[in-house]
Amino acid sequence: MQRIGVDAVSVERIALAVKRSGPGFLPKVYTPAELAYCAGNTERLAGRWAAKEAVIKCFDGTGICFPRKRIEVLPGPMGAPRVRLIGGDARGARVEVSITHHSRLAMATSHLEMPERNEPTQAITDLLPAPDAVTLPERPTDAHKGTFGTLVVLAGSLGYTGAAYLTATAGARTGAGLVRLLIGETIYPILAAKVTEVMATPVAEVAPGVVGHSAHDTILRQLADASAAVIGPGLGRDRSTWRLVVDLATHADCSMVIDADGLNALADSPRTKRKLGPRRVLTPHPGEMARLTGRTAEAINADRPGSARKAAKEWGAVVVLKGAHTVVAHPDGRCSEDPHEVPALATGGTGDVLAGIIGALMAQGEDPYTAAVSGVYVHAAAGRRIAQRLGDSGLLAGDLLDEIPLVMNVLRQGGL
């Protein structure tokens, strides 16, 4: 099904509405992100009003109704307006808009594509409503692999090659243009055969399979060319490894996810946590959060949003407190709680997949907080879809890898 909607509104009409009842009018029509973008500019407000009305007209006769406040229109990375339908059942609708201005008149055209009622839509309708911050990178038709960034992953050790495989492959499945996996020389042959779509790269060891501080300069050069990085999954607990992690976390220029053994290294270096900055994303489960904060896991879980917010503010980094209803907190006070409860995800390796997803979203240009909220949602939605088929046990972390692009495709069909 395809539909077209057109609307126009004078800038003066919007300016008058703002003048008469701005504090009451604006929040009823525009999302906080739209208000921040428009910054009181009446031409921009009028353009978004016309676009929302055009989208609403597209849905006439479909049985679907999105009020203006749940239709968000903001510029995409390339500058073109992008529509996001917030909450509700869009039945796989994909909406595009264009906005023009002429003679103080804002005009918008909307194009809607959605499955017919007799087409299968279960894959689209069974997703839970996404938090407001969930956004996916655009995929321009003229893109090449360089468009989508390079993700560097430092992970794995003897006995933990699976962590390296899962993290790097999740990055590739999430859409990073290139993924480079840095691993110890001893385990390189294993992963070179296992991750054929990823550039496995051996680095010097301090012990069999153990990457230590002697590789610092080599790794830092790799990170200098990276769009984003993931450090920690399965990396091990050698003291030299922990020293390497601490130095990379404080000196690398690229955005970085720090997970698993990377978090253990930070817990062992209390002063380092305060030097991280907002381009770092820490992904602890409650046990790791307890080690990082010196509190008990029970105390952490007693106030999960408060615990995440406090840590994010103290460390100046984005914190992802994993578990049912995963909490993502930014040092500026923003906080998002994911809607999912998926007991099937309580199995080894799923956290490695999440780290790879978040890292790949940052490599494609998303800011760390948006990448974290979006990555958590995609990861949990993938697990939920698998659990609907398998039940609440038996999910393997590797099962998530094929599901990631399917979930992202469904979200894009819904306007993300």
XYZ file of C-alpha atoms in Angstrom:
416
model
C 0.000 0.000 0.000
C 1.288 3.453 -0.912
C -0.206 6.809 -0.002
C 0.661 10.490 -0.394
C -0.157 13.254 2.077
C 0.288 16.991 1.490
C -0.125 19.915 3.860
C 0.774 23.592 4.063
C 0.697 26.125 6.875
C 1.659 29.785 7.076
C 4.564 30.681 9.299
C 2.487 33.541 10.729
C -0.185 31.113 11.940
C 2.393 29.129 13.919
C 4.026 32.301 15.203
C 0.644 33.494 16.460
C -0.040 30.176 18.207
C 3.364 30.346 19.902
C 2.764 33.965 20.960
C -0.672 33.264 22.387
C 0.028 30.003 24.215
C 3.611 28.913 23.604
C 4.178 27.044 26.902
C 0.886 25.216 26.496
C 0.955 24.765 22.728
C 4.492 23.633 21.946
C 4.846 20.551 24.214
C 1.520 19.195 22.969
C 2.687 19.172 19.361
C 6.475 18.802 19.329
C 8.864 16.337 20.950
C 11.683 17.630 23.191
C 14.193 16.864 20.426
C 12.159 18.885 17.915
C 11.892 21.824 20.292
C 15.650 21.736 20.855
C 16.271 21.671 17.099
C 13.798 24.453 16.292
C 14.997 26.642 19.185
C 11.984 28.932 18.758
C 12.464 29.379 14.989
C 8.906 29.676 13.671
C 9.838 28.593 10.138
C 11.220 25.334 11.480
C 8.199 24.868 13.732
C 5.877 25.488 10.770
C 7.794 23.007 8.619
C 7.428 20.304 11.269
C 3.705 21.114 11.715
C 3.083 20.711 7.983
C 5.100 17.475 7.892
C 3.158 15.986 10.810
C -0.149 16.902 9.179
C 0.985 15.351 5.894
C 1.918 12.128 7.696
C -1.442 12.027 9.479
C -3.210 12.396 6.126
C -1.207 9.453 4.758
C -2.662 7.211 7.437
C -6.293 8.196 6.732
C -8.320 5.041 6.126
C -5.636 2.651 7.414
C -6.985 2.351 10.946
C -3.704 3.747 12.259
C -3.560 7.078 14.059
C -0.447 8.818 15.335
C -1.020 12.168 17.092
C 1.329 15.006 16.232
C 3.379 14.546 19.426
C 4.228 10.967 18.380
C 5.396 11.946 14.896
C 8.927 13.280 15.166
C 10.524 15.042 12.200
C 14.221 15.885 12.490
C 17.110 16.199 10.053
C 18.975 12.976 9.334
C 22.785 12.843 9.104
C 22.604 13.987 5.481
C 20.286 16.900 6.317
C 17.076 15.514 4.794
C 14.089 15.349 7.162
C 13.521 11.942 8.720
C 10.288 10.744 10.314
C 10.143 8.676 13.490
C 6.834 7.170 14.615
C 6.965 6.935 18.398
C 5.196 4.032 20.081
C 2.034 2.412 18.815
C 1.577 -0.149 16.057
C 2.676 1.236 12.696
C 2.129 -2.164 10.999
C 5.406 -1.889 9.134
C 4.740 1.581 7.765
C 7.689 3.394 6.210
C 7.257 7.153 5.930
C 9.326 9.777 4.131
C 8.735 13.527 4.045
C 10.016 16.566 2.224
C 9.638 20.144 3.472
C 9.852 23.349 1.452
C 9.301 27.025 2.253
C 7.999 29.726 -0.085
C 6.545 33.170 0.631
C 6.330 32.489 4.367
C 4.448 29.275 3.693
C 5.707 25.867 4.890
C 4.722 22.982 2.619
C 5.269 19.272 3.240
C 4.714 16.125 1.228
C 4.651 12.699 2.843
C 4.993 9.321 1.156
C 3.773 6.195 2.991
C 4.540 2.564 2.172
C 3.116 -0.265 4.277
C 2.056 -3.906 3.865
C -1.488 -4.675 2.836
C -3.671 -6.080 5.590
C -3.363 -9.609 4.225
C 0.440 -9.482 4.160
C 2.303 -10.993 7.126
C 3.149 -8.326 9.695
C 3.882 -10.335 12.849
C 7.596 -9.610 12.620
C 6.811 -5.920 12.633
C 4.055 -5.707 15.202
C 5.629 -7.835 17.940
C 8.299 -5.285 18.893
C 7.817 -3.389 22.142
C 7.621 0.422 21.970
C 11.136 1.830 21.653
C 12.478 4.482 24.055
C 12.565 7.990 22.620
C 16.338 7.979 22.143
C 16.371 4.878 19.924
C 17.677 5.807 16.478
C 19.344 3.825 13.699
C 22.028 5.107 11.316
C 20.928 5.990 7.817
C 21.995 3.713 4.956
C 22.404 5.987 1.905
C 22.016 4.266 -1.457
C 25.357 5.626 -2.658
C 27.244 4.480 0.449
C 30.445 2.421 0.559
C 32.104 0.602 3.455
C 33.947 3.735 4.487
C 30.613 5.461 5.002
C 29.821 3.207 7.941
C 33.048 3.502 9.868
C 35.698 1.191 11.243
C 35.192 -0.643 14.532
C 38.273 -1.960 16.337
C 37.720 -4.741 18.884
C 40.335 -5.770 21.462
C 39.066 -8.993 22.988
C 39.742 -12.654 23.656
C 42.388 -14.800 25.347
C 43.057 -18.514 25.805
C 39.739 -20.144 26.666
C 37.794 -17.030 25.681
C 38.053 -16.906 21.903
C 34.254 -17.002 21.746
C 34.027 -13.561 23.341
C 36.200 -12.101 20.599
C 34.176 -13.836 17.876
C 30.801 -12.729 19.271
C 31.805 -9.100 19.819
C 33.420 -8.627 16.414
C 30.698 -10.453 14.475
C 27.970 -8.491 16.283
C 29.720 -5.330 15.119
C 29.641 -6.538 11.532
C 25.993 -7.638 11.782
C 25.037 -4.212 13.137
C 26.361 -2.529 10.016
C 29.894 -1.301 10.710
C 31.703 -0.859 7.403
C 34.883 -2.562 8.622
C 35.612 -4.510 11.802
C 39.193 -5.159 12.909
C 39.716 -7.706 15.692
C 42.963 -7.394 17.664
C 43.980 -10.656 19.347
C 47.031 -12.356 20.810
C 49.324 -14.181 18.403
C 48.606 -17.590 19.969
C 44.855 -17.439 19.353
C 45.119 -15.684 15.987
C 44.875 -18.938 13.927
C 41.635 -19.864 15.687
C 39.931 -16.563 15.056
C 41.360 -16.031 11.568
C 39.455 -19.164 10.554
C 36.366 -18.342 12.613
C 35.680 -14.709 11.662
C 36.072 -14.605 7.898
C 34.103 -11.331 7.541
C 36.267 -9.580 10.143
C 39.915 -8.521 9.829
C 41.615 -10.627 12.514
C 44.942 -9.000 13.391
C 47.568 -10.567 15.684
C 49.356 -8.394 18.236
C 52.286 -9.115 20.518
C 51.677 -11.156 23.691
C 53.148 -11.169 27.189
C 52.023 -14.798 27.662
C 50.231 -17.313 25.405
C 47.005 -15.631 24.286
C 47.515 -12.675 26.641
C 47.737 -9.176 25.171
C 49.614 -6.920 27.565
C 51.033 -3.442 27.848
C 53.897 -4.212 25.467
C 51.330 -3.947 22.644
C 50.161 -0.497 23.772
C 51.738 1.551 20.973
C 50.627 -0.884 18.249
C 47.045 -0.892 19.497
C 46.953 2.870 19.956
C 47.940 3.262 16.281
C 45.064 0.985 15.279
C 42.669 3.020 17.406
C 43.887 6.259 15.809
C 42.301 5.091 12.528
C 39.140 3.733 14.178
C 35.701 5.339 14.302
C 34.953 3.464 17.546
C 36.331 0.652 19.674
C 35.272 -2.134 22.023
C 37.724 -3.249 24.694
C 37.452 -6.007 27.255
C 35.350 -9.071 26.350
C 37.282 -12.207 27.284
C 40.511 -10.226 27.538
C 41.657 -11.884 30.744
C 42.926 -10.652 34.106
C 46.665 -10.427 33.658
C 48.071 -7.364 35.421
C 49.799 -6.227 32.248
C 46.480 -6.494 30.384
C 44.746 -4.371 32.977
C 47.464 -1.712 32.734
C 46.980 -1.713 28.955
C 43.208 -1.272 29.301
C 43.570 1.640 31.718
C 45.994 3.478 29.431
C 43.864 2.916 26.325
C 40.694 3.986 28.138
C 42.252 7.309 29.118
C 44.349 8.098 26.017
C 42.576 6.770 22.911
C 40.769 9.455 20.906
C 37.920 7.361 19.473
C 34.613 6.557 21.178
C 34.934 3.342 23.162
C 32.837 0.622 24.804
C 34.509 -0.877 27.873
C 33.071 -4.252 28.871
C 33.774 -7.372 30.933
C 37.477 -7.662 31.836
C 37.910 -4.048 30.771
C 35.555 -3.123 33.623
C 37.533 -5.297 36.028
C 40.640 -3.329 35.072
C 38.860 -0.059 35.841
C 37.585 -1.418 39.158
C 41.206 -2.089 40.078
C 42.153 1.523 39.207
C 39.652 3.779 41.041
C 41.188 7.074 39.938
C 40.926 6.147 36.261
C 37.122 6.068 36.299
C 36.977 9.823 36.845
C 39.141 10.472 33.759
C 36.992 8.656 31.185
C 34.740 11.337 29.667
C 31.415 11.137 27.777
C 32.908 9.268 24.782
C 33.261 6.139 26.946
C 30.437 3.634 27.408
C 30.701 1.270 30.377
C 28.474 -1.830 30.256
C 28.443 -3.498 33.692
C 26.030 -6.101 34.994
C 25.117 -5.606 38.691
C 28.070 -7.687 39.898
C 30.538 -5.641 37.861
C 28.809 -2.436 38.947
C 29.261 -3.537 42.557
C 33.006 -3.969 42.014
C 33.242 -0.602 40.262
C 31.400 1.261 43.036
C 32.357 -0.694 46.149
C 28.696 -1.421 46.872
C 26.782 -4.699 46.890
C 24.833 -6.012 43.909
C 21.724 -5.972 46.107
C 22.177 -2.265 46.792
C 22.696 -1.611 43.085
C 19.511 -3.455 42.150
C 17.502 -1.718 44.867
C 17.704 1.511 42.837
C 18.958 0.701 39.358
C 18.199 4.091 37.719
C 19.687 5.952 40.674
C 22.786 3.748 40.683
C 23.362 4.257 36.958
C 22.808 8.014 37.143
C 25.163 8.428 40.102
C 27.928 6.420 38.434
C 27.539 8.258 35.123
C 27.782 11.627 36.849
C 30.796 10.638 38.971
C 32.728 9.047 36.107
C 31.653 11.458 33.371
C 30.855 8.476 31.108
C 27.763 6.757 29.711
C 26.772 3.817 31.920
C 24.735 0.826 30.744
C 23.499 -1.113 33.790
C 22.490 -4.446 32.305
C 19.643 -6.701 33.395
C 15.873 -6.761 33.051
C 14.892 -3.213 32.019
C 18.496 -2.232 31.280
C 19.214 1.352 32.332
C 21.353 3.742 30.276
C 22.549 6.930 31.987
C 24.453 9.952 30.654
C 26.608 12.192 32.860
C 24.362 15.171 32.008
C 21.432 13.473 33.781
C 19.639 11.874 30.839
C 18.430 8.365 31.613
C 16.562 5.707 29.619
C 15.053 2.421 30.789
C 14.587 -0.344 28.238
C 11.145 -2.022 28.171
C 12.408 -5.598 27.844
C 12.550 -8.471 30.314
C 14.143 -11.436 28.508
C 15.338 -14.240 30.820
C 16.540 -16.168 27.757
C 19.373 -13.611 27.469
C 20.775 -14.701 30.848
C 23.512 -16.829 29.289
C 27.209 -16.452 28.594
C 28.265 -14.326 25.641
C 25.160 -12.193 25.211
C 26.912 -9.240 26.842
C 29.735 -9.551 24.309
C 27.146 -9.259 21.536
C 25.693 -6.128 23.139
C 29.133 -4.511 23.336
C 29.652 -5.170 19.624
C 26.265 -3.714 18.723
C 26.868 -0.482 20.652
C 30.375 -0.156 19.242
C 29.143 -0.581 15.672
C 26.428 2.049 16.113
C 29.055 4.504 17.353
C 31.295 3.593 14.403
C 28.427 4.590 12.112
C 28.244 8.037 13.656
C 25.836 7.773 16.583
C 26.808 9.563 19.780
C 27.628 7.218 22.697
C 24.361 7.729 24.606
C 22.145 7.231 21.545
C 24.200 4.207 20.476
C 23.877 2.703 23.950
C 20.091 3.175 24.198
C 19.588 1.952 20.625
C 21.980 -0.971 21.017
C 20.321 -2.134 24.225
C 16.917 -2.059 22.523
C 18.053 -3.929 19.387
C 19.862 -6.547 21.486
C 16.894 -7.165 23.793
C 14.374 -7.174 20.933
C 16.480 -9.778 19.123
C 16.543 -11.917 22.258
C 12.802 -11.541 22.753
C 12.064 -12.634 19.190
C 14.239 -15.725 19.591
C 12.619 -16.515 22.956
C 9.207 -16.404 21.298
C 10.392 -19.335 19.185
C 12.575 -21.237 21.686
C 11.133 -20.338 25.073
C 12.922 -18.817 28.055
C 15.918 -21.182 27.981
C 18.224 -22.561 25.337
C 19.105 -19.304 23.569
C 22.780 -19.171 22.577
C 24.613 -15.879 22.271
C 25.432 -16.751 18.664
C 21.707 -17.005 17.898
C 21.503 -13.230 18.299
C 23.894 -12.541 15.434
C 21.464 -13.435 12.636
C 18.584 -11.718 14.414
C 20.284 -8.312 14.779
C 19.865 -7.149 11.148
C 16.297 -8.497 11.068
C 15.317 -6.392 14.083
C 17.040 -3.338 12.615
C 15.203 -3.830 9.336
C 11.869 -4.006 11.138
C 12.683 -0.814 13.032
C 13.604 0.967 9.813
C 10.309 -0.139 8.257
C 8.637 1.537 11.234
C 10.333 4.839 10.475
C 13.529 4.714 12.535
